[in-house]
Structures are given as C-alpha cells and as structure tokens.
Coordinates of C-alpha atoms in Angstrom, one line a residue:
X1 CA -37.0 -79.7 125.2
X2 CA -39.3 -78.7 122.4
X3 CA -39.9 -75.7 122.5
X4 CA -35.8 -75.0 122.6
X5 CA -35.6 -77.4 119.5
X6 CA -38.1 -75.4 117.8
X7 CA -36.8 -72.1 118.6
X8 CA -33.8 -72.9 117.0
X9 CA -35.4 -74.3 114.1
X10 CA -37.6 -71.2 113.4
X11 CA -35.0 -69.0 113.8
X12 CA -32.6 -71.3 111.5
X13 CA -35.8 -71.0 109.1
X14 CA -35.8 -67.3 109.4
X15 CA -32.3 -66.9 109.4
X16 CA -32.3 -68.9 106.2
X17 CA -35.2 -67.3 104.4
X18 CA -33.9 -63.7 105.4
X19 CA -30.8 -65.5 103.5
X20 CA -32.1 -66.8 100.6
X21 CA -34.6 -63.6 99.9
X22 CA -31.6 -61.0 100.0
X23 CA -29.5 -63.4 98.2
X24 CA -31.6 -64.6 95.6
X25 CA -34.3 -61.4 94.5
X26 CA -32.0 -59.2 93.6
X27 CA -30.8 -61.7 91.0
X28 CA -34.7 -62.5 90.0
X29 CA -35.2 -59.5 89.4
X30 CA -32.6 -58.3 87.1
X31 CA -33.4 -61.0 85.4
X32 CA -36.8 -60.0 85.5
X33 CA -36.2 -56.6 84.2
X34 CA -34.2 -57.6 81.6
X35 CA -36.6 -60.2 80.4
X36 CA -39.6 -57.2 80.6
X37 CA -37.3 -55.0 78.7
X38 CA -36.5 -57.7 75.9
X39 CA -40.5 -58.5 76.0
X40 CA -41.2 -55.0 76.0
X41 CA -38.8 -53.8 73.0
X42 CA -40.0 -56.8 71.2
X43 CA -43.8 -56.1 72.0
X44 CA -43.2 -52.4 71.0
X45 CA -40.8 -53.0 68.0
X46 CA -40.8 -56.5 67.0
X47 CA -43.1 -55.7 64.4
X48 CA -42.2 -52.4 62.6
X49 CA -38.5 -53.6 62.8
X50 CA -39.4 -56.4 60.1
X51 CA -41.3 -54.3 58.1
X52 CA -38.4 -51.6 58.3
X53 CA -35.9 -54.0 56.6
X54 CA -38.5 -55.2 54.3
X55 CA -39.1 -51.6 53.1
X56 CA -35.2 -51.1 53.0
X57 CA -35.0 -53.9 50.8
X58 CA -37.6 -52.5 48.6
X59 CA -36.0 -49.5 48.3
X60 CA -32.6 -50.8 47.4
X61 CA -34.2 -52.9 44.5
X62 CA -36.1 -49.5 43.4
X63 CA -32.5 -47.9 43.5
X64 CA -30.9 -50.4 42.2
X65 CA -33.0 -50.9 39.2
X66 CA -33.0 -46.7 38.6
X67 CA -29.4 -47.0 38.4
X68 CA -29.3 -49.9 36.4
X69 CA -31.6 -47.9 33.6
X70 CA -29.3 -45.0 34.0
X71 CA -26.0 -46.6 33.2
X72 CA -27.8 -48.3 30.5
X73 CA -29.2 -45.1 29.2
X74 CA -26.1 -43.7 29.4
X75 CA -24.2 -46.6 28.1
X76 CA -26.5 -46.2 25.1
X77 CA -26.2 -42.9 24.3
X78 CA -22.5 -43.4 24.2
X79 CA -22.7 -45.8 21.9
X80 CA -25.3 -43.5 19.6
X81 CA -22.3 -41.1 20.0
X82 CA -19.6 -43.0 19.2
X83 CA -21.1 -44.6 15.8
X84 CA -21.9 -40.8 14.9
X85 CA -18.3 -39.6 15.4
X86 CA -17.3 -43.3 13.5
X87 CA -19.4 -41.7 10.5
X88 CA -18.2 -38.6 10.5
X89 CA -14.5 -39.6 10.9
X90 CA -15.0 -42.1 8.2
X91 CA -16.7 -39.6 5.8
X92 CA -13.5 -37.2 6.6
X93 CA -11.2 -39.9 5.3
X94 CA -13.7 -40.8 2.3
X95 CA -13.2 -37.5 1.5
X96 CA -9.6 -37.2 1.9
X97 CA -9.9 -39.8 -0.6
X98 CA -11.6 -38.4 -2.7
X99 CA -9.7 -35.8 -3.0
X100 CA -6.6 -38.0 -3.3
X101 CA -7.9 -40.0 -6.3
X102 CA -8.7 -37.1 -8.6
X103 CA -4.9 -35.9 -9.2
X104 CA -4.2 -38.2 -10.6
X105 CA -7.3 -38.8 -11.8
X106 CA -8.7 -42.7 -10.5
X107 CA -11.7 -43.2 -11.3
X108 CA -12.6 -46.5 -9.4
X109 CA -11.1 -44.7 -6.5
X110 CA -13.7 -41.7 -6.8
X111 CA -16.7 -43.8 -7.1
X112 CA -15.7 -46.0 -3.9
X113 CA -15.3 -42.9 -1.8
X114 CA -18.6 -41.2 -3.2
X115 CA -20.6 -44.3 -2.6
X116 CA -18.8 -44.2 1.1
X117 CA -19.2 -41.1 2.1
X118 CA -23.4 -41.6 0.7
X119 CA -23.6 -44.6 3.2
X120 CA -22.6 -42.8 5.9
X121 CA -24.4 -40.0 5.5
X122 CA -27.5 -42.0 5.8
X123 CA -26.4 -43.4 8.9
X124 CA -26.0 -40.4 10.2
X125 CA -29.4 -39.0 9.2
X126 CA -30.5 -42.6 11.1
X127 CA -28.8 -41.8 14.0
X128 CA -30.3 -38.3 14.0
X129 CA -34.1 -39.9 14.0
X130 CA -33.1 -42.3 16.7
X131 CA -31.8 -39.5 18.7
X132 CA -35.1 -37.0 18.1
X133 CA -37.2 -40.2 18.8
X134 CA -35.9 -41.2 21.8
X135 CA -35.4 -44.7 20.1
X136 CA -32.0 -45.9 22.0
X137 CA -32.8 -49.7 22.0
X138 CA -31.7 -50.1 18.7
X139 CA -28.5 -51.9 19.3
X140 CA -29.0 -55.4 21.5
X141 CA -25.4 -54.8 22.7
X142 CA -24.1 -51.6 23.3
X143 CA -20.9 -52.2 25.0
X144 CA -19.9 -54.1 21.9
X145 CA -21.2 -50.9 19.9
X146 CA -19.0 -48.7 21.4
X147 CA -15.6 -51.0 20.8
X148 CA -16.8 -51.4 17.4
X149 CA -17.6 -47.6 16.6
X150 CA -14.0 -46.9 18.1
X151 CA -12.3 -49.5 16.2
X152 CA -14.0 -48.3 12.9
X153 CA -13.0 -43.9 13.9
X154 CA -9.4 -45.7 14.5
X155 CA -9.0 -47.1 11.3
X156 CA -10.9 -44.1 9.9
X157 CA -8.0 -41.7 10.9
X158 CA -5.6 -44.3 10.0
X159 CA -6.9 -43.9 6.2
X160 CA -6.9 -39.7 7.0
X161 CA -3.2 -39.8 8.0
X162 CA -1.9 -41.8 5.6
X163 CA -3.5 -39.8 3.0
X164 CA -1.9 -36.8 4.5
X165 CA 1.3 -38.5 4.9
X166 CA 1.1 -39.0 0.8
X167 CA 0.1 -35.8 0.2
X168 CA 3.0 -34.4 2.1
X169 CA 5.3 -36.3 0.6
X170 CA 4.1 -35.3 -2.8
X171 CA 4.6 -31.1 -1.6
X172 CA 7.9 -32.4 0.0
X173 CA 8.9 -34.1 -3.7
X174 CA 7.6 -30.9 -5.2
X175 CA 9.6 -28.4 -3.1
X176 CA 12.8 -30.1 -3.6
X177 CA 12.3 -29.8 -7.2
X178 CA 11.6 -26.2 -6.8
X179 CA 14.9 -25.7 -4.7
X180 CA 16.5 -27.7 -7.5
X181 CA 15.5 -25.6 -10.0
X182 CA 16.1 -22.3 -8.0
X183 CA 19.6 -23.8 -7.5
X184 CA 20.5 -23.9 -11.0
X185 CA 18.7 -20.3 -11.7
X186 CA 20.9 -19.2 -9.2
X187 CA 24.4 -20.9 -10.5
X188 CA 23.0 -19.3 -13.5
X189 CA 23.2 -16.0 -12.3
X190 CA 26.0 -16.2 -10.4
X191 CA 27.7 -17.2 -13.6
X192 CA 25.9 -14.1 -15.5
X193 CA 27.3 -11.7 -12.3
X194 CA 30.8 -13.1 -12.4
X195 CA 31.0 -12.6 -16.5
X196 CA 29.6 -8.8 -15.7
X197 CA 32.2 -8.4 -13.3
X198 CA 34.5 -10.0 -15.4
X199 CA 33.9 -7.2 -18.4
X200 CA 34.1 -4.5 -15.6
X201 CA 37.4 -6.1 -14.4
X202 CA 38.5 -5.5 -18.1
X203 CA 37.3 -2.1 -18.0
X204 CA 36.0 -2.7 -21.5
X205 CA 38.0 -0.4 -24.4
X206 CA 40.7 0.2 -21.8
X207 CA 42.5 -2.9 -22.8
X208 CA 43.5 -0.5 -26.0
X209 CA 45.5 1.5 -23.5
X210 CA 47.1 -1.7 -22.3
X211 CA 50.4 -1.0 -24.9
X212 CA 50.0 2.9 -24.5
X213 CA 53.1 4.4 -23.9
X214 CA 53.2 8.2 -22.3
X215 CA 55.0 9.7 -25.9
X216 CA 51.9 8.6 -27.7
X217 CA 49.0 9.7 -25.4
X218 CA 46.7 11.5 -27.0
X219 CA 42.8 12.9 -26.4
X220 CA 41.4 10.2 -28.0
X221 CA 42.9 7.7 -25.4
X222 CA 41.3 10.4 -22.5
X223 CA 38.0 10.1 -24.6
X224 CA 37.8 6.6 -24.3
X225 CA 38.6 6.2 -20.9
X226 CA 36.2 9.0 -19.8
X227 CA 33.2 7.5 -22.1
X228 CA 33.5 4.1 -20.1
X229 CA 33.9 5.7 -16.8
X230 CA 30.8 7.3 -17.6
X231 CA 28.8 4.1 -18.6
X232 CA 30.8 2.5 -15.1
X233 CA 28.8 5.6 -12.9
X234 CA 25.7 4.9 -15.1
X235 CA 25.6 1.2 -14.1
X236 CA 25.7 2.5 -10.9
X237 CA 23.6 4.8 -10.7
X238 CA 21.0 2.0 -11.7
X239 CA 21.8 -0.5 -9.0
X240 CA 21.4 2.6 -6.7
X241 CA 18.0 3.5 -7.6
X242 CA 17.4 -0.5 -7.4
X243 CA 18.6 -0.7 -3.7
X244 CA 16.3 2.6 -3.0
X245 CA 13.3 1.9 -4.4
X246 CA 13.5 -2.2 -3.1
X247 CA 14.2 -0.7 0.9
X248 CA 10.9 2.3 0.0
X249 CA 13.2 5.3 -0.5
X250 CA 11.3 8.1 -1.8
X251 CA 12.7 8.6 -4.8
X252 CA 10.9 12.1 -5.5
X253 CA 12.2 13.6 -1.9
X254 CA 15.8 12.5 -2.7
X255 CA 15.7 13.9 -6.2
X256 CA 14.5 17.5 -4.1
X257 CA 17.1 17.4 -1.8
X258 CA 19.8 17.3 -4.3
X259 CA 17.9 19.8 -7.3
X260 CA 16.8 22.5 -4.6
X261 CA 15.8 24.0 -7.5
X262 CA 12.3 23.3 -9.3
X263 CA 12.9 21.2 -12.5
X264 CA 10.2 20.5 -15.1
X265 CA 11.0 16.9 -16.3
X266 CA 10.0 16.0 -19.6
X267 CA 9.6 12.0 -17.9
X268 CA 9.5 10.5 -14.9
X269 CA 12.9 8.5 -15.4
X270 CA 14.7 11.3 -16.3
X271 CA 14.6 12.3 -12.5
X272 CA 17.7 9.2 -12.4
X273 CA 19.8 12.2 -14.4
X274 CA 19.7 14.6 -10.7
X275 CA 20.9 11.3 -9.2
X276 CA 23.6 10.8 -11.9
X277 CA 24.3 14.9 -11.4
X278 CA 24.9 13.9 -7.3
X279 CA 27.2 10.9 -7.8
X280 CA 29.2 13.1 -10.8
X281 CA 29.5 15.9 -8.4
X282 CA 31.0 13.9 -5.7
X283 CA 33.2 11.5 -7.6
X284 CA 34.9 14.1 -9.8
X285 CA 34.8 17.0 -6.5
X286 CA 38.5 17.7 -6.0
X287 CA 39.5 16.4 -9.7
X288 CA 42.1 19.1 -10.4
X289 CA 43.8 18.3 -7.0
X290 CA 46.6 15.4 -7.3
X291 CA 44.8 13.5 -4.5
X292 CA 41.5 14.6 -4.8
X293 CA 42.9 17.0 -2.1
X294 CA 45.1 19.6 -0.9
X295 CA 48.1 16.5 0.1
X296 CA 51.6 17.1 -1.6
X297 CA 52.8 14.3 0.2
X298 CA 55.3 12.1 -2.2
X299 CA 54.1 14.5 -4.8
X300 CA 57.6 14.3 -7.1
X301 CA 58.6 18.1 -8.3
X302 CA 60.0 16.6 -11.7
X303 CA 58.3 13.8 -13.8
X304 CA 55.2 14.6 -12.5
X305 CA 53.6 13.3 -15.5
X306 CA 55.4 10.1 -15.4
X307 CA 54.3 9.3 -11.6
X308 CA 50.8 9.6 -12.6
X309 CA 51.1 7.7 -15.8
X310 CA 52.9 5.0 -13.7
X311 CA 49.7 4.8 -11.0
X312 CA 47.7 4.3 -14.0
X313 CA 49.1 1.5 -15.6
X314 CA 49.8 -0.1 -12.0
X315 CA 45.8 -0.6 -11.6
X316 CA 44.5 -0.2 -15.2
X317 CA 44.6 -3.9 -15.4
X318 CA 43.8 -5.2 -11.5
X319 CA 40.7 -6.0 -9.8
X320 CA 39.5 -3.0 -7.7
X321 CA 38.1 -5.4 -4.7
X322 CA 41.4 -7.2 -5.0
X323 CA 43.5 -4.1 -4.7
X324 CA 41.6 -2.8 -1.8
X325 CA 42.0 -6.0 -0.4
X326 CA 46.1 -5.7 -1.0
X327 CA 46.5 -2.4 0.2
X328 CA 43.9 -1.0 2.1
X329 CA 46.3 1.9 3.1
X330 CA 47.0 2.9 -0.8
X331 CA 45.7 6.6 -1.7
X332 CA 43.4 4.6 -4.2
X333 CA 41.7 3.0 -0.9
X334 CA 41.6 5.8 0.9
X335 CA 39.9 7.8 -2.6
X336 CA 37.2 4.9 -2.3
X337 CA 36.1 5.3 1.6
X338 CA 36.0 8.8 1.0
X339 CA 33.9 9.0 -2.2
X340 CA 31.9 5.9 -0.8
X341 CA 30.8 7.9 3.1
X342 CA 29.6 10.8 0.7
X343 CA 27.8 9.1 -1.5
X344 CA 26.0 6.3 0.5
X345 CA 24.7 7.7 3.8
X346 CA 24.7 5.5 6.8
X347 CA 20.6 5.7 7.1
X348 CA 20.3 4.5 3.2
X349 CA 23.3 1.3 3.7
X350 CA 21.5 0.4 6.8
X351 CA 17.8 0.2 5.0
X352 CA 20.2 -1.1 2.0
X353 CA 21.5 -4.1 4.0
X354 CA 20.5 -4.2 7.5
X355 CA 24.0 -3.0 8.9
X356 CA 27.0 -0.6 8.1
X357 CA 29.9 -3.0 8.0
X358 CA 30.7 -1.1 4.5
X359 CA 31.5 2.1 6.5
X360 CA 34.4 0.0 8.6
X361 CA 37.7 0.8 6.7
X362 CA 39.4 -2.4 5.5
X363 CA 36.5 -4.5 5.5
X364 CA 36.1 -5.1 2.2
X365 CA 32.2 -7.2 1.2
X366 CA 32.5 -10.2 -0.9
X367 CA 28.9 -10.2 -1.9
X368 CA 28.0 -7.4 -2.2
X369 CA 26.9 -5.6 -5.5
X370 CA 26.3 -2.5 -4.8
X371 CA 29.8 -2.1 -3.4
X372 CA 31.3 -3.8 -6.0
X373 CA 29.9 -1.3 -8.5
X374 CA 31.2 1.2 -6.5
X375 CA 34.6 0.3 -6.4
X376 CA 34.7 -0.5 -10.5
X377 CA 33.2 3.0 -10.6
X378 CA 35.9 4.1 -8.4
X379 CA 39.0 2.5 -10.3
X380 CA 37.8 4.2 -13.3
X381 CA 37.2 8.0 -11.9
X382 CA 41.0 6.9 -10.7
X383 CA 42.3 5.9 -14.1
X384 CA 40.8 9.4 -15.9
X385 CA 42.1 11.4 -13.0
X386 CA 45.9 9.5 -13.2
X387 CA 45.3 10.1 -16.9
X388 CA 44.0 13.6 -16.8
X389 CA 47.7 14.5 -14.8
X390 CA 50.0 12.0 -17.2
X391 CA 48.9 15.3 -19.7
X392 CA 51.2 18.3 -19.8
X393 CA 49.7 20.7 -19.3
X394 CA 47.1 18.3 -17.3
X395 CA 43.2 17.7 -18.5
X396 CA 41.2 20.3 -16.9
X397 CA 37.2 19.8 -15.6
X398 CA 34.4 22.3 -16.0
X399 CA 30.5 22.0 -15.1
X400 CA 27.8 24.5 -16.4
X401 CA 25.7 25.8 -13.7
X402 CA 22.3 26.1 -13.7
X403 CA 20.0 29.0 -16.1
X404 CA 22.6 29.0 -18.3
X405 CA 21.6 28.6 -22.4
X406 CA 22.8 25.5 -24.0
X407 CA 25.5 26.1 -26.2
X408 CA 26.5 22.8 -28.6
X409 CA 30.3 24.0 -27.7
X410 CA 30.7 23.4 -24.6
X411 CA 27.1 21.3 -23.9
X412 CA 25.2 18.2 -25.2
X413 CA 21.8 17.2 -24.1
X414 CA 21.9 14.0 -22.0
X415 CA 17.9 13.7 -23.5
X416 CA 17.7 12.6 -26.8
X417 CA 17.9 15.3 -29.8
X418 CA 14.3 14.4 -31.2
X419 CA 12.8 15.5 -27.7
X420 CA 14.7 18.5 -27.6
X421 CA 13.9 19.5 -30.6
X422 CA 10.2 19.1 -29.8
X423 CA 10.7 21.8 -27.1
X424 CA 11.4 25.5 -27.8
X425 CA 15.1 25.8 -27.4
X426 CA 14.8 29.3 -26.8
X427 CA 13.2 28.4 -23.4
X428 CA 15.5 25.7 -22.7
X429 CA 18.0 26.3 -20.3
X430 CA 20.6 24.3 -18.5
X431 CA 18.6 22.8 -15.1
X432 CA 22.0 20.9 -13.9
X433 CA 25.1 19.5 -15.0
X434 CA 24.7 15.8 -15.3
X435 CA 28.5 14.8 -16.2
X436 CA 31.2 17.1 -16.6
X437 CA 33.2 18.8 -19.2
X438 CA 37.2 18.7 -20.0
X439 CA 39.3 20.8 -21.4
X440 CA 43.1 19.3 -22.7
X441 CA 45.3 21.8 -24.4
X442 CA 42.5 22.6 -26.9
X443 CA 40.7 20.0 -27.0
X444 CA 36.9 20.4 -25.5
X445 CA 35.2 17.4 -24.1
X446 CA 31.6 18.5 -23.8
X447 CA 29.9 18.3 -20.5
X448 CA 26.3 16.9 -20.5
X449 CA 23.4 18.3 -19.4
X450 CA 19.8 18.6 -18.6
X451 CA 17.9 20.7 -20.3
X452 CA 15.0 22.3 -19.1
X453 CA 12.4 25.2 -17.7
X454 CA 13.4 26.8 -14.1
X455 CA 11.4 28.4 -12.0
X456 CA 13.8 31.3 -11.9
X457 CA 16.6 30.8 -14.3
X458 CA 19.7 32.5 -13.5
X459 CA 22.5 32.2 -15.7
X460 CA 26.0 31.8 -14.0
X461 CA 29.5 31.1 -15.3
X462 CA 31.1 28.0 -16.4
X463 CA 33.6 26.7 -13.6
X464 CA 36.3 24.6 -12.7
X465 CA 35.7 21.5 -10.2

C-alpha cells in the first residue's frame, strides 16, 4: 500500500519539479541576464559616464564664457565705432556751421563751432589711442554707448541738413532774383527789337515818298530808296555773319567759295564786303526783268509805269511778315522764297536753327530774326525794283567786274578814302562789285566797290544784271 502511495508521490514530485524547473528558469534567467547586463554596463561605464557629463559641463561653461567675451568684445568695438562716426558726423555739421555763420558774418556762431569741432577732434585722437592700445574697457556700459553715440550722429545730421536746407533756400532766393532780373533784360530787349522793327517797318526816309505822286518822281526819290535798301542788306548782312560765326561756320572758306579769285584784304572785316557782294548779286539777279524773271503774265502793254508805281505804293507802307502772311501767293511772296532758298542754304538754316521750317512756303516764323531781316531786306529790293520800272525809260543796273581800274565815274570805294589813298591807286584794281550801279536817263548812280591787288587782274566790261 506504500510503496503505490509513494510511487505516486515521487512521480507527482518529479512531475512537479520537471514543472516548476521548465516553467520557472527560463524566467530566472532573463532576469538574470538582464540584471548581469545592467551590473555589467554599470561596472564597465558607471564611472566614465559621470565624468563624461562633468567634462561636458565644463566645456559648455569654457564655451559659454568664450562667447560671452566675444559678444562683449564685439559689443565694444561697436561702440568705439559708433562714438567715432558720432565725432566725425558732428564735426561735419560743426563745420557746416561754420561755414554758415561767416556770410553773414556771426561771430558767436564761429567761435561755438571752432571750439566744437576742437573737442571732437580730441575725442577722436582718444578714441584712436584706445583703439592702438587695445584699451576697450573704457565705457562701463556699452550698449548704452552705442544708443547714445547714435542719438548724438542723428542729431548731428539733423544740424547738417538743416544747414543745407538754408543754404538752398538762400541759392533758390538767389536764382529767382537772377530770373527776375533776366526777365526784365529780356522785356527790355524785346522792347529794343520791336522799336528796330518798328523803324524797318517805316522803312526810314521812305515815309518822304509817302505823298509822291508818279508826275513828280524824280532820281533823287530813286537815290533815297536805293541808299536805305542798301543799309536794309547791310543790317543783314551782319545778323548773317552773327548766325555763322555763333553755329562755327568758317568764315574764311565761305568768303573762298564766293571770291574764287585771290583777294588781298587790307583787314580782316573787310572780308563781310565778299559776303555783302553774294547777297547783292542774288537779290538784285534778274533786276531788269519785271518779275525778277522771264513771266509776262498780267504784265499790262500800256501804263506800264503806272502798274508798277501802283505795286509800290501798295507795300511801301505795310509790314513785310504781315503781307506774306496776307498773301502768300502774291509775286512779292514768291520774290522772297526765291531770293531766300538762294541765299540761305538748307545746311547753314539747319546749323542756324536746328530745322528748315523756313524753306516750307507759307510758313511764315514769328521769332525769328534772321528772317525777319530778310524779308525787310526783301520789301525794299521790291520797292527800288517797282520804282526802277515806275521810270520811263526804266532805271537800269550795272556791276563792274573784276581787274577792272577804278574810275570815280562810274565807281566809289566801299573802304574809306584815307585807306585808299594810302595804297598806290595805280595798283588798285576793282576785286568785286560789292553793290551795284544804276543808270536813269542820265543820271549815274555809282556802284561800289572793292578795291584791291589780284593775283591775275583781268579787266572786263561793265554789264547789265
């Protein structure tokens, strides 16, 4: 009965041990091996863990306290910087006002800004020793340094513009009184240009023609229209040479190119005479003709003399711009567009005024001079030429051509008579026609002339234009 309780028993025991062992050691020993591996890190790295993050701590104070001296050597130098661009800004407005306070002169204002602009100058030349000595712990507080160094370069350049601003004002003040007083130079010369247009609107001694009557015309009335036409192409003649010499023409080239010949000039003005010779020859070219040209058209066959005398009196007394203006169609405006294409080349209008709106028939300039001149000029080569055909027979126009010897007859010397008398007259010979001669009934209106010694003087006859 035992022995079959015990069996049991010992084979419930080793049933139960067998149990518990493969139940139970796997679980003792994980836990084993994780407590041996915990022991194990620890006994291997327990230690130099701890002193890791002590020296890590370390470290980061060392870094720390580098950077710390950094930004405040940098936050330092800043400051050095900005007090030294305070100085100099303030010495630039202590200057300004310097300058400000001696016109007009203030002499308070002087000796602040000199005693100004010494101060900072030593504070500049203390900044510089700090900067070559290294010495940047001279300022407790440099944050508030640099505020303070920027506030004072702000106000500094507040000072500087203002200044400025005044002195501005003052060039401002002073230009509009220069445009003020330009304005009334120029009023004043407008006025001066509208009384010289005035007296060439009045065509000066003309006005003794104004009750002239074709029964009485005489030479004397032709003499005095033909002397004032004269001074007319004269004044023009200068305003030309003004416009040439103001836009560079060579003078000297265009005096060659209309003389071919070589001329010995006593002076250097009297080159203006080939000049006057030019405009001459192509104002009075085609005088002889009724208009200017080879046209009969409403050319009357009786009372010829009349028609003409009646075209003078019709614009002896009218403005020649205004007329132009009326009847841009007239034979008188067509004369002018002629006479003005061959005496103004495009090239020399366009360097004259920048464009050739003066070529355009019809378009008639307001302000400009030259053309004005021109057309007074114009009016009055009209009025001789309606004159020269009111005669019967009609007023006839001769030139002298060149190499021929002066004769006091037909010739006077546009020079004065005590320089030509100084010459030899014997070697004197006629260089060019300067303004030509006239002829009514028997009546001779000397031509004038330029005397002088040609290269090759050849003698030719007189002849009609």
């Amino acid at each position: 009965m035992k022995e079959q309780k015990e069996t049991p028993t010992s084979i419930k025991g080793l049933d139960m041990d067998s149990v518990k062992h493969s139940a139970v050691t796997p679980h003792k020993s994980k836990l084993v091996r994780t407590l041996s591996k915990i022991l194990r890190v620890k006994s291997m790295t327990g230690v130099a863990e701890v002193d890791g993050l002590k020296n890590f701590k370390v470290d980061i104070n060392l870094n720390h306290e580098e950077e710390d001296e950094e930004l405040k050597k940098k936050v330092v130098t800043e400051a050095l910087l900005s007090k030294v661009f305070a100085s100099i800004s303030t010495i630039k407005a202590s200057y300004a006002q310097l300058q400000h306070a001696e016109s007009p002169y203030d002499r308070d204002g002087i000796q602040d800004a000199d005693k100004l602009i010494i101060s900072e100058l030593k504070t500049l030349a203390e900044l510089k020793q700090c900067w070559f000595k290294k010495q940047f712990n001279f300022d407790p507080s440099p944050e508030v340094a640099i505020v303070a160094a920027e506030l004072k370069e702000l106000k500094s350049n507040i000072i500087t513009h203002k200044i400025v601003g005044k002195k501005l004002e003052s060039k401002s003040l002073l230009k509009d009184s220069e445009i003020m007083f330009l304005k009334e130079k120029l009023e004043e010369a407008n006025k001066q240009n509208k009384l010289i247009e005035r007296r060439l609107n009045q065509s000066g001694s003309l006005s003794s023609l104004d009750n002239l009557h074709i029964s009485g015309l005489s030479p004397t009335h032709f003499i005095s229209a033909l002397h004032h036409t004269v001074k007319s192409i004269r004044s023009f003649v200068k305003l030309l040479v003004y416009e040439m010499r103001s836009a560079g023409w060579d003078i000297d080239a265009s005096v060659n190119a209309i003389i071919k010949e070589n001329v010995v000039y006593r002076k250097e003005d009297h080159k203006c005479f080939a000049i006057e010779s030019f405009v001459c020859r192509e104002m009075f070219d085609s005088f002889n003709l009724p208009y200017f040209d080879n046209r009969n058209d409403f050319l009357p066959d009786k009372n010829k003399t009349q028609f003409f005398f009646g075209r003078f009196n019709e614009l002896k007394s009218v403005n020649a711009k205004e007329f132009l203006a009326l009847k841009p169609k007239s034979p008188f405006a067509i004369f002018c567009w002629v006479k003005y294409l061959r005496l103004v080349h495009s090239k020399m209008e366009a360097s004259f005024f920048g464009d050739m709106k003066q070529r355009n028939v019809g378009d008639f300039p307001d302000d400009n001079n030259l053309f004005t001149s021109f057309a007074e000029m114009a009016k009055r080569v009209w009025l001789l030429h309606c004159l020269a055909f009111s005669f019967e027979p009609q007023a006839e126009i001769f030139q002298i051509g060149k190499g021929c010897r002066f004769s006091d007859v037909y010739m006077e010397s546009v020079v004065n008579d005590d320089e030509v008398a100084q010459a030899d007259e014997l070697e004197q010979q006629v260089a060019f026609t300067v303004v030509p001669g006239f002829k009514i009934g028997k009546t001779v209106l000397q031509c004038q002339v330029y005397l002088s010694q040609l290269l090759h003087p050849q003698a030719q006859v007189k002849r009609k234009m």
